[in-house]
Amino acid sequence: MGINEDREMLISKLIGEGYLKSEKIIETFREVPREMFVPESDLANAYGDYPLQIGCGQTISAPHMVAIMTELLRPHKTENILEIGSGSGYQAAILSKLVKNVYTVELEPELAQTAAENLRKAGCTNVSVFEGDGSRGYPPFAPYDKILVTCATPDIMKAWKDQLKEGGWIIAPVGGFYHQELILLKKTKDGFEEQRHGGCIFVPLRNERL
Ligand code: SAH
């Protein structure tokens, strides 16, 4: 079976399981070639619904997790989004088709470079990859409409709250090493409102390179 059939099968599965819902996001999953974001040795698994190793002990999230995060984010064409944890660049590529600009921060220099390269090859011109510690957010382009954290964090960092526009929200897997809860934190004029969206497992946010 070819890669296009694999992609369609995965998309049908994610729709059937209720992870992919909106027409625009489904279309984006069709447009972005996930095979360009996985290591060559794993090309055959590009459309399996599980995480894959991408080097430096890190993983590209499973497609259903990318679907959940993207649907929750409710991306809009006018928005500037900050992502913490570029990894392979795949989540940023998906967002790039749905928003105005994506700024993504990656701690591991090697991965930051690969992500930038993958995004360039995939033709995503509205994504900027920065190397650094994303627990401090990324002040130069703040405030952001929304912030997506794709590594497990013990808390929603103050820097993220400060760099978020009023009316925007942060989505992050909050918890310990083995298990986290997907939290959506909305910034209102009176403070913050928290919603919980179920359990998940991400690789941890770190403050130092491995
Ligand atoms: N969104 C990615 C998956 C990210 S995996 C994708 O679509 O492929 C989590 C990533 O967060 C890893 O690449 C890890 O190196 C990175 N990371 C961990 N701690 C970080 C920090 N403090 N700042 C920025 N990135 C961090």
XYZ file of N, CA and C and ligand atoms in Angstrom:
656
model
N 0.824 -1.201 0.000
C 0.000 0.000 0.000
C 0.861 1.254 0.000
N 0.425 2.289 -0.685
C 1.226 3.514 -0.784
C 1.021 4.435 0.392
N 1.876 5.463 0.441
C 1.871 6.392 1.562
C 0.576 7.220 1.612
N 0.012 7.506 0.422
C -1.235 8.289 0.401
C -2.398 7.501 0.978
N -2.417 6.195 0.679
C -3.456 5.324 1.250
C -3.269 5.218 2.761
N -2.005 5.096 3.186
C -1.716 5.028 4.631
C -2.255 6.273 5.332
N -2.005 7.431 4.706
C -2.429 8.703 5.303
C -3.958 8.749 5.405
N -4.639 8.359 4.297
C -6.114 8.372 4.304
C -6.678 7.426 5.363
N -6.030 6.257 5.510
C -6.497 5.285 6.508
C -6.396 5.857 7.910
N -5.252 6.513 8.172
C -5.047 7.102 9.499
C -6.094 8.186 9.751
N -6.329 9.027 8.745
C -7.296 10.121 8.909
C -8.697 9.548 9.174
N -9.086 8.524 8.427
C -10.407 7.897 8.650
C -10.505 7.347 10.057
N -9.418 6.718 10.510
C -9.404 6.150 11.859
C -9.570 7.268 12.903
N -8.823 8.366 12.733
C -8.884 9.466 13.705
C -10.256 10.147 13.698
N -10.902 10.177 12.530
C -12.268 10.735 12.458
C -13.222 9.773 13.169
N -13.091 8.484 12.855
C -13.962 7.460 13.441
C -13.860 7.423 14.960
N -12.666 7.641 15.460
C -12.462 7.595 16.915
C -12.816 8.924 17.597
N -13.167 9.913 16.795
C -13.619 11.197 17.357
C -12.503 12.176 17.673
N -11.272 11.877 17.250
C -10.155 12.792 17.535
C -10.140 13.957 16.544
N -10.376 13.655 15.271
C -10.432 14.704 14.251
C -11.893 15.049 14.029
N -12.206 16.357 14.102
C -13.619 16.759 14.003
C -13.850 17.824 12.939
N -13.023 18.903 12.984
C -13.326 20.025 12.089
C -12.742 19.805 10.705
N -13.550 20.229 9.730
C -13.207 20.063 8.319
C -11.814 20.636 8.005
N -11.552 21.837 8.527
C -10.281 22.518 8.230
C -9.083 21.722 8.755
N -9.238 21.160 9.943
C -8.131 20.412 10.555
C -7.946 19.074 9.825
N -9.039 18.450 9.428
C -8.954 17.197 8.664
C -8.187 17.458 7.358
N -8.541 18.562 6.705
C -7.883 18.931 5.448
C -6.370 19.134 5.671
N -6.034 19.736 6.795
C -4.630 19.986 7.129
C -3.867 18.679 7.344
N -4.504 17.712 7.969
C -3.864 16.403 8.148
C -3.600 15.739 6.794
N -4.461 16.064 5.795
C -4.235 15.541 4.432
C -3.053 16.249 3.779
N -2.946 17.557 4.040
C -1.943 18.387 3.347
C -0.526 18.183 3.851
N -0.382 17.952 5.165
C 0.974 17.912 5.729
C 1.535 16.490 5.673
N 2.657 16.314 4.967
C 3.240 14.974 4.821
C 4.010 14.560 6.077
N 3.379 13.753 6.933
C 4.043 13.346 8.192
C 5.339 12.585 7.906
N 5.401 11.942 6.724
C 6.611 11.177 6.389
C 7.853 12.076 6.313
N 7.641 13.383 6.108
C 8.786 14.297 6.046
C 9.289 14.671 7.430
N 8.582 14.244 8.475
C 8.938 14.631 9.837
C 9.400 13.448 10.695
N 9.498 12.264 10.076
C 9.978 11.092 10.832
C 11.331 10.667 10.262
N 12.162 10.009 11.076
C 13.456 9.560 10.555
C 13.259 8.577 9.404
N 14.191 8.592 8.471
C 14.085 7.741 7.287
C 13.871 6.269 7.635
N 14.510 5.844 8.735
C 14.418 4.452 9.144
C 12.999 4.073 9.579
N 12.153 5.072 9.797
C 10.795 4.804 10.276
C 9.724 5.213 9.269
N 10.138 5.394 8.014
C 9.195 5.854 6.992
C 7.948 4.986 6.922
N 8.143 3.671 7.079
C 7.021 2.729 6.971
C 6.004 2.945 8.094
N 6.453 3.587 9.181
C 5.557 3.808 10.328
C 5.019 5.236 10.395
N 5.257 6.014 9.336
C 4.895 7.440 9.366
C 3.419 7.649 9.675
N 2.570 6.719 9.294
C 1.126 6.891 9.503
C 0.549 5.898 10.501
N 1.408 5.372 11.358
C 0.918 4.576 12.490
C 0.493 5.542 13.584
N -0.528 5.159 14.366
C -0.992 6.082 15.404
C -0.262 5.859 16.726
N 1.052 6.099 16.697
C 1.869 5.981 17.900
C 3.051 6.946 17.772
N 3.681 7.276 18.917
C 4.850 8.161 18.850
C 6.032 7.435 18.220
N 6.972 8.184 17.639
C 8.192 7.584 17.070
C 9.405 8.322 17.622
N 10.510 7.597 17.760
C 11.758 8.208 18.223
C 12.288 9.159 17.151
N 12.740 10.351 17.578
C 13.298 11.300 16.606
C 14.720 11.717 16.963
N 15.350 10.991 17.896
C 16.715 11.344 18.309
C 16.704 12.148 19.597
N 17.885 12.231 20.256
C 18.036 12.931 21.543
C 17.053 12.411 22.589
N 16.595 11.161 22.455
C 15.656 10.582 23.423
C 14.257 11.164 23.338
N 13.959 11.865 22.243
C 12.666 12.552 22.118
C 11.772 11.844 21.111
N 10.492 12.223 21.107
C 9.542 11.561 20.204
C 8.687 12.580 19.463
N 8.241 12.192 18.288
C 7.165 12.910 17.590
C 5.886 12.315 18.168
N 4.970 13.166 18.620
C 3.750 12.693 19.282
C 2.923 11.823 18.342
N 2.121 10.942 18.920
C 1.203 10.121 18.126
C 0.192 11.033 17.427
N -0.194 10.675 16.198
C -1.137 11.514 15.456
C -2.428 11.852 16.223
N -2.974 10.902 17.011
C -4.227 11.242 17.717
C -3.989 12.352 18.747
N -2.756 12.402 19.307
C -2.432 13.448 20.280
C -2.330 14.801 19.573
N -1.744 14.809 18.381
C -1.660 16.046 17.588
C -3.077 16.508 17.232
N -3.949 15.537 16.911
C -5.339 15.868 16.578
C -6.041 16.477 17.792
N -5.888 15.861 18.965
C -6.536 16.367 20.183
C -6.071 17.794 20.479
N -4.744 17.989 20.457
C -4.180 19.309 20.776
C -4.669 20.361 19.773
N -4.663 19.996 18.499
C -5.016 20.972 17.454
C -6.502 21.323 17.543
N -7.360 20.330 17.770
C -8.797 20.609 17.910
C -9.061 21.496 19.125
N -8.388 21.197 20.238
C -8.572 21.995 21.464
C -8.113 23.436 21.272
N -7.077 23.618 20.489
C -6.495 24.950 20.281
C -7.434 25.865 19.495
N -8.351 25.236 18.709
C -9.274 26.000 17.847
C -8.529 27.106 17.100
N -7.560 26.720 16.279
C -6.701 27.712 15.602
C -7.475 28.574 14.617
N -7.016 29.787 14.469
C -7.670 30.737 13.570
C -6.621 31.466 12.742
N -6.982 31.794 11.501
C -6.062 32.385 10.517
C -5.358 33.655 10.964
N -5.943 34.380 11.925
C -5.365 35.664 12.328
C -4.363 35.515 13.474
N -4.178 34.286 13.986
C -3.464 34.133 15.256
C -1.958 33.876 15.140
N -1.247 34.346 16.179
C 0.166 34.024 16.349
C 0.281 33.059 17.516
N 0.908 31.912 17.239
C 0.952 30.828 18.221
C 2.396 30.576 18.639
N 2.562 30.329 19.947
C 3.865 29.893 20.455
C 3.765 28.417 20.817
N 4.706 27.623 20.293
C 4.780 26.212 20.668
C 6.049 25.989 21.500
N 5.930 25.241 22.583
C 7.099 24.870 23.381
C 7.398 23.402 23.097
N 8.574 23.132 22.506
C 8.952 21.757 22.150
C 8.717 21.481 20.677
N 9.632 21.951 19.826
C 9.448 21.785 18.365
C 9.550 20.329 17.947
N 10.442 19.572 18.601
C 10.637 18.156 18.248
C 10.935 18.001 16.773
N 10.066 17.285 16.061
C 10.244 17.045 14.628
C 9.775 18.226 13.784
N 8.932 19.086 14.380
C 8.333 20.182 13.617
C 6.944 19.854 13.079
N 6.470 18.626 13.281
C 5.188 18.214 12.672
C 3.994 18.997 13.222
N 3.904 19.115 14.552
C 2.777 19.867 15.131
C 2.797 21.317 14.634
N 3.978 21.898 14.550
C 4.110 23.276 14.061
C 3.665 23.365 12.599
N 3.973 22.328 11.808
C 3.580 22.313 10.391
C 2.063 22.274 10.265
N 1.423 21.449 11.099
C -0.048 21.371 11.095
C -0.621 22.753 11.437
N -0.094 23.370 12.486
C -0.604 24.688 12.904
C -0.368 25.748 11.838
N 0.766 25.632 11.146
C 1.140 26.674 10.184
C 0.089 26.872 9.094
N -0.661 25.817 8.789
C -1.702 25.910 7.742
C -2.973 26.553 8.276
N -3.066 26.677 9.600
C -4.331 27.082 10.228
C -4.275 28.448 10.892
N -3.043 28.994 11.065
C -2.877 30.265 11.766
C -2.005 31.212 10.940
N -1.710 32.379 11.493
C -0.883 33.354 10.773
C 0.599 32.994 10.910
N 1.075 32.928 12.154
C 2.490 32.612 12.389
C 2.634 31.625 13.534
N 3.610 30.745 13.406
C 3.947 29.840 14.502
C 5.388 30.126 14.917
N 5.589 30.345 16.216
C 6.924 30.484 16.792
C 7.117 29.261 17.673
N 8.194 28.528 17.456
C 8.367 27.292 18.214
C 9.773 27.217 18.797
N 9.850 26.826 20.069
C 11.118 26.818 20.799
C 11.510 25.386 21.134
N 12.778 25.050 20.881
C 13.282 23.696 21.138
C 14.607 23.774 21.900
N 14.696 22.979 22.957
C 15.881 22.983 23.821
C 17.099 22.323 23.170
N 16.871 21.224 22.437
C 17.982 20.468 21.845
C 18.383 21.097 20.510
N 19.611 21.628 20.415
C 20.031 22.294 19.176
C 19.881 21.399 17.945
N 20.195 20.119 18.126
C 20.131 19.192 16.987
C 18.698 19.066 16.461
N 17.750 18.986 17.398
C 16.346 18.868 16.997
C 15.826 20.176 16.426
N 16.269 21.290 17.002
C 15.846 22.594 16.476
C 16.246 22.704 15.003
N 17.438 22.201 14.716
C 17.940 22.251 13.345
C 17.133 21.322 12.420
N 16.876 20.102 12.902
C 16.091 19.153 12.101
C 14.680 19.690 11.870
N 14.074 20.229 12.927
C 12.711 20.750 12.795
C 12.677 21.848 11.731
N 13.639 22.765 11.811
C 13.682 23.875 10.844
C 13.841 23.340 9.418
N 14.695 22.334 9.292
C 14.940 21.715 7.981
C 13.673 21.018 7.455
N 13.026 20.231 8.317
C 11.790 19.531 7.924
C 10.722 20.533 7.483
N 10.608 21.613 8.252
C 9.579 22.617 7.952
C 9.873 23.332 6.635
N 11.155 23.553 6.388
C 11.554 24.200 5.133
C 11.215 23.297 3.948
N 11.557 22.017 4.085
C 11.284 21.059 3.007
C 9.786 20.925 2.761
N 9.008 21.014 3.838
C 7.553 20.881 3.706
C 6.902 22.196 3.247
N 7.717 23.233 3.068
C 7.221 24.503 2.530
C 6.447 25.349 3.530
N 6.709 25.155 4.823
C 6.008 25.944 5.844
C 6.807 27.213 6.121
N 6.444 28.302 5.457
C 7.254 29.515 5.517
C 6.874 30.424 6.695
N 5.750 30.151 7.330
C 5.309 31.021 8.443
C 5.611 30.418 9.815
N 6.616 29.533 9.864
C 7.051 28.964 11.149
C 8.486 29.390 11.417
N 8.770 29.868 12.617
C 10.148 30.176 13.016
C 10.524 29.286 14.183
N 11.662 28.601 14.032
C 12.150 27.705 15.084
C 13.266 28.413 15.843
N 13.177 28.402 17.173
C 14.224 29.002 17.992
C 14.780 27.966 18.946
N 16.107 27.996 19.094
C 16.755 27.095 20.039
C 16.783 27.793 21.396
N 16.380 27.060 22.444
C 16.425 27.665 23.773
C 15.510 26.963 24.745
N 15.461 27.493 25.958
C 14.635 26.922 27.010
C 13.248 27.564 26.982
N 12.293 26.792 26.513
C 10.925 27.304 26.352
C 10.183 27.521 27.657
N 10.762 27.092 28.786
C 10.039 27.356 30.040
C 9.998 28.860 30.326
N 10.817 29.611 29.619
C 10.768 31.076 29.739
C 9.916 31.695 28.625
N 9.226 30.838 27.868
C 8.444 31.356 26.748
C 9.368 31.858 25.655
N 8.904 32.826 24.893
C 9.774 33.457 23.901
C 9.367 34.927 23.761
N 9.986 35.791 24.606
C 9.551 37.186 24.716
C 9.525 37.988 23.398
N 10.459 37.785 22.451
C 10.519 38.715 21.310
C 9.213 38.879 20.520
N 8.360 37.848 20.455
C 7.140 37.984 19.657
C 5.871 38.005 20.514
N 6.033 38.104 21.827
C 4.884 38.144 22.738
C 4.158 39.485 22.587
N 2.861 39.571 22.891
C 2.035 38.488 23.409
C 1.487 37.580 22.300
N 1.228 36.346 22.640
C 0.708 35.352 21.700
C -0.794 35.171 21.893
N -1.468 34.795 20.813
C -2.906 34.516 20.907
C -3.136 33.225 21.690
N -2.270 32.234 21.442
C -2.395 30.952 22.139
C -1.006 30.325 22.279
N -0.862 29.491 23.291
C 0.423 28.809 23.522
C 0.167 27.324 23.670
N 0.935 26.532 22.927
C 0.781 25.075 22.959
C 2.079 24.466 23.494
N 1.960 23.720 24.566
C 3.137 23.098 25.176
C 3.103 21.615 24.840
N 4.160 21.119 24.197
C 4.149 19.710 23.780
C 5.195 18.882 24.526
N 5.544 19.316 25.746
C 6.329 18.475 26.644
C 5.700 18.582 28.036
N 5.861 17.507 28.816
C 5.186 17.430 30.113
C 5.776 18.434 31.079
N 4.931 19.255 31.678
C 5.418 20.305 32.568
C 4.780 20.156 33.954
N 5.575 20.387 35.020
C 5.004 20.260 36.358
C 3.956 21.335 36.642
N 4.101 22.477 35.975
C 3.196 23.608 36.185
C 3.054 24.405 34.900
N 2.017 25.229 34.840
C 1.936 26.224 33.769
C 2.844 27.371 34.206
N 3.897 27.598 33.427
C 4.914 28.588 33.830
C 4.358 30.018 33.796
N 4.881 30.830 34.705
C 4.449 32.228 34.778
C 4.754 32.965 33.460
N 5.925 32.657 32.891
C 6.322 33.331 31.642
C 5.271 33.116 30.548
N 4.683 31.896 30.493
C 3.670 31.613 29.459
C 2.426 32.454 29.708
N 2.027 32.534 30.986
C 0.832 33.328 31.331
C 1.064 34.790 30.972
N 2.266 35.279 31.281
C 2.588 36.691 31.020
C 2.635 36.999 29.526
N 3.037 36.006 28.728
C 3.223 36.240 27.285
C 1.972 35.910 26.470
N 0.851 35.705 27.177
C -0.419 35.348 26.523
C -1.338 36.566 26.478
N -2.042 36.727 25.335
C -3.020 37.820 25.232
C -4.242 37.505 26.080
N -4.929 38.535 26.512
C -6.198 38.320 27.208
C -7.178 37.697 26.208
N -7.927 36.690 26.648
C -8.854 35.984 25.755
C -8.199 34.768 25.119
N -6.883 34.645 25.274
C -6.169 33.506 24.692
C -6.094 32.348 25.663
N -5.531 31.245 25.205
C -5.375 30.133 26.134
C -4.094 29.342 25.911
N -3.718 28.644 26.987
C -2.530 27.786 26.970
C -3.028 26.353 27.057
N -2.482 25.470 26.240
C -2.783 24.044 26.372
C -1.479 23.349 26.739
N -1.495 22.572 27.803
C -0.258 21.929 28.258
C -0.551 20.625 28.994
N 0.330 19.613 28.799
C 0.242 18.399 29.611
C 0.906 18.660 30.964
N 0.110 18.750 32.019
C 0.617 19.132 33.339
C 0.627 17.916 34.262
N 1.783 17.661 34.875
C 1.855 16.534 35.809
C 3.275 16.030 35.965
N 3.395 14.767 36.352
C 4.697 14.166 36.632
C 5.285 13.474 35.421
N 6.271 12.627 35.685
C 7.025 11.993 34.599
C 6.193 10.975 33.833
N 5.390 10.199 34.549
C 4.705 9.058 33.919
C 3.308 9.366 33.413
N 2.737 10.427 33.911
C 1.362 10.716 33.533
C 1.067 12.201 33.719
N 0.316 12.766 32.785
C -0.074 14.164 32.914
C -1.542 14.306 32.547
N -2.082 15.470 32.866
C -3.437 15.801 32.448
C -3.347 16.967 31.466
N -4.127 16.872 30.410
C -4.124 17.951 29.432
C -4.960 19.100 29.991
N -4.305 20.231 30.218
C -4.974 21.383 30.827
C -5.116 22.498 29.790
N -6.295 23.094 29.780
C -6.511 24.289 28.958
C -6.755 25.444 29.929
N -5.878 26.427 29.879
C -5.956 27.558 30.798
C -6.292 28.826 30.017
N -7.475 29.384 30.288
C -7.919 30.582 29.567
C -7.570 31.824 30.345
N -7.052 32.830 29.644
C -6.760 34.113 30.302
C -7.959 35.036 30.100
N -8.618 35.388 31.181
C -9.770 36.291 31.098
C -9.359 37.633 31.710
N -10.267 38.588 31.661
C -9.899 39.884 32.245
C -9.796 39.808 33.765
N -10.390 38.778 34.352
C -10.343 38.639 35.817
C -9.290 37.644 36.306
N -8.599 36.992 35.410
C -7.611 36.001 35.846
C -7.575 34.800 34.909
N -7.496 33.599 35.483
C -7.372 32.397 34.652
C -8.455 31.380 34.977
N -8.949 30.711 33.923
C -9.943 29.644 34.111
C -9.363 28.353 33.583
N -9.474 27.293 34.379
C -8.859 26.019 33.991
C -9.900 24.987 33.561
N -9.619 24.319 32.450
C -10.432 23.161 32.036
C -9.514 21.955 31.963
N -10.034 20.768 32.316
C -9.238 19.546 32.236
C -9.725 18.690 31.076
N -8.786 18.159 30.319
C -9.173 17.426 29.106
C -8.584 16.026 29.041
N -8.394 15.402 30.171
C -8.031 13.980 30.163
C -6.551 13.687 30.271
N -6.233 12.436 30.488
C -4.857 12.007 30.724
C -4.043 11.902 29.443
N -2.737 12.031 29.580
C -1.851 11.909 28.417
C -0.427 11.630 28.904
N 0.442 11.274 27.982
C 1.852 11.037 28.328
C 2.750 11.726 27.311
N 3.531 12.677 27.784
C 4.502 13.392 26.927
C 5.898 13.221 27.520
N 6.926 13.443 26.696
C 8.288 13.489 27.235
C 8.411 14.783 28.054
N 9.253 14.760 29.095
C 9.276 15.899 30.016
C 9.951 17.162 29.484
N 9.465 18.288 29.968
C 10.149 19.565 29.789
C 11.398 19.517 30.665
N 12.508 19.929 30.104
C 13.770 19.919 30.850
C 14.337 21.323 30.869
N 15.269 21.539 31.767
C 15.914 22.847 31.807
C 17.335 22.784 31.270
N 17.806 21.530 31.080
C 19.138 21.359 30.527
C 19.090 20.316 29.440
N 20.045 20.427 28.498
C 20.122 19.455 27.412
C 20.547 18.107 27.957
N 20.150 17.044 27.238
C 20.498 15.672 27.685
C 21.968 15.406 27.460
N 5.764 18.918 18.986
C 6.741 17.913 18.643
C 6.889 16.847 19.705
C 7.609 17.369 20.848
S 8.392 16.209 21.924
C 6.470 17.274 17.303
O 5.461 17.600 16.676
O 7.301 16.467 16.864
C 8.885 17.380 23.143
C 10.033 18.249 22.762
O 10.204 19.206 23.793
C 11.355 17.510 22.640
O 11.903 17.735 21.377
C 12.220 18.140 23.745
O 13.594 18.246 23.405
C 11.568 19.496 23.886
N 11.834 20.181 25.161
C 12.010 19.659 26.397
N 12.234 20.618 27.306
C 12.193 21.802 26.628
C 12.348 23.170 27.005
N 12.593 23.535 28.261
N 12.239 24.120 26.041
C 11.997 23.777 24.746
N 11.838 22.506 24.338
C 11.934 21.527 25.257
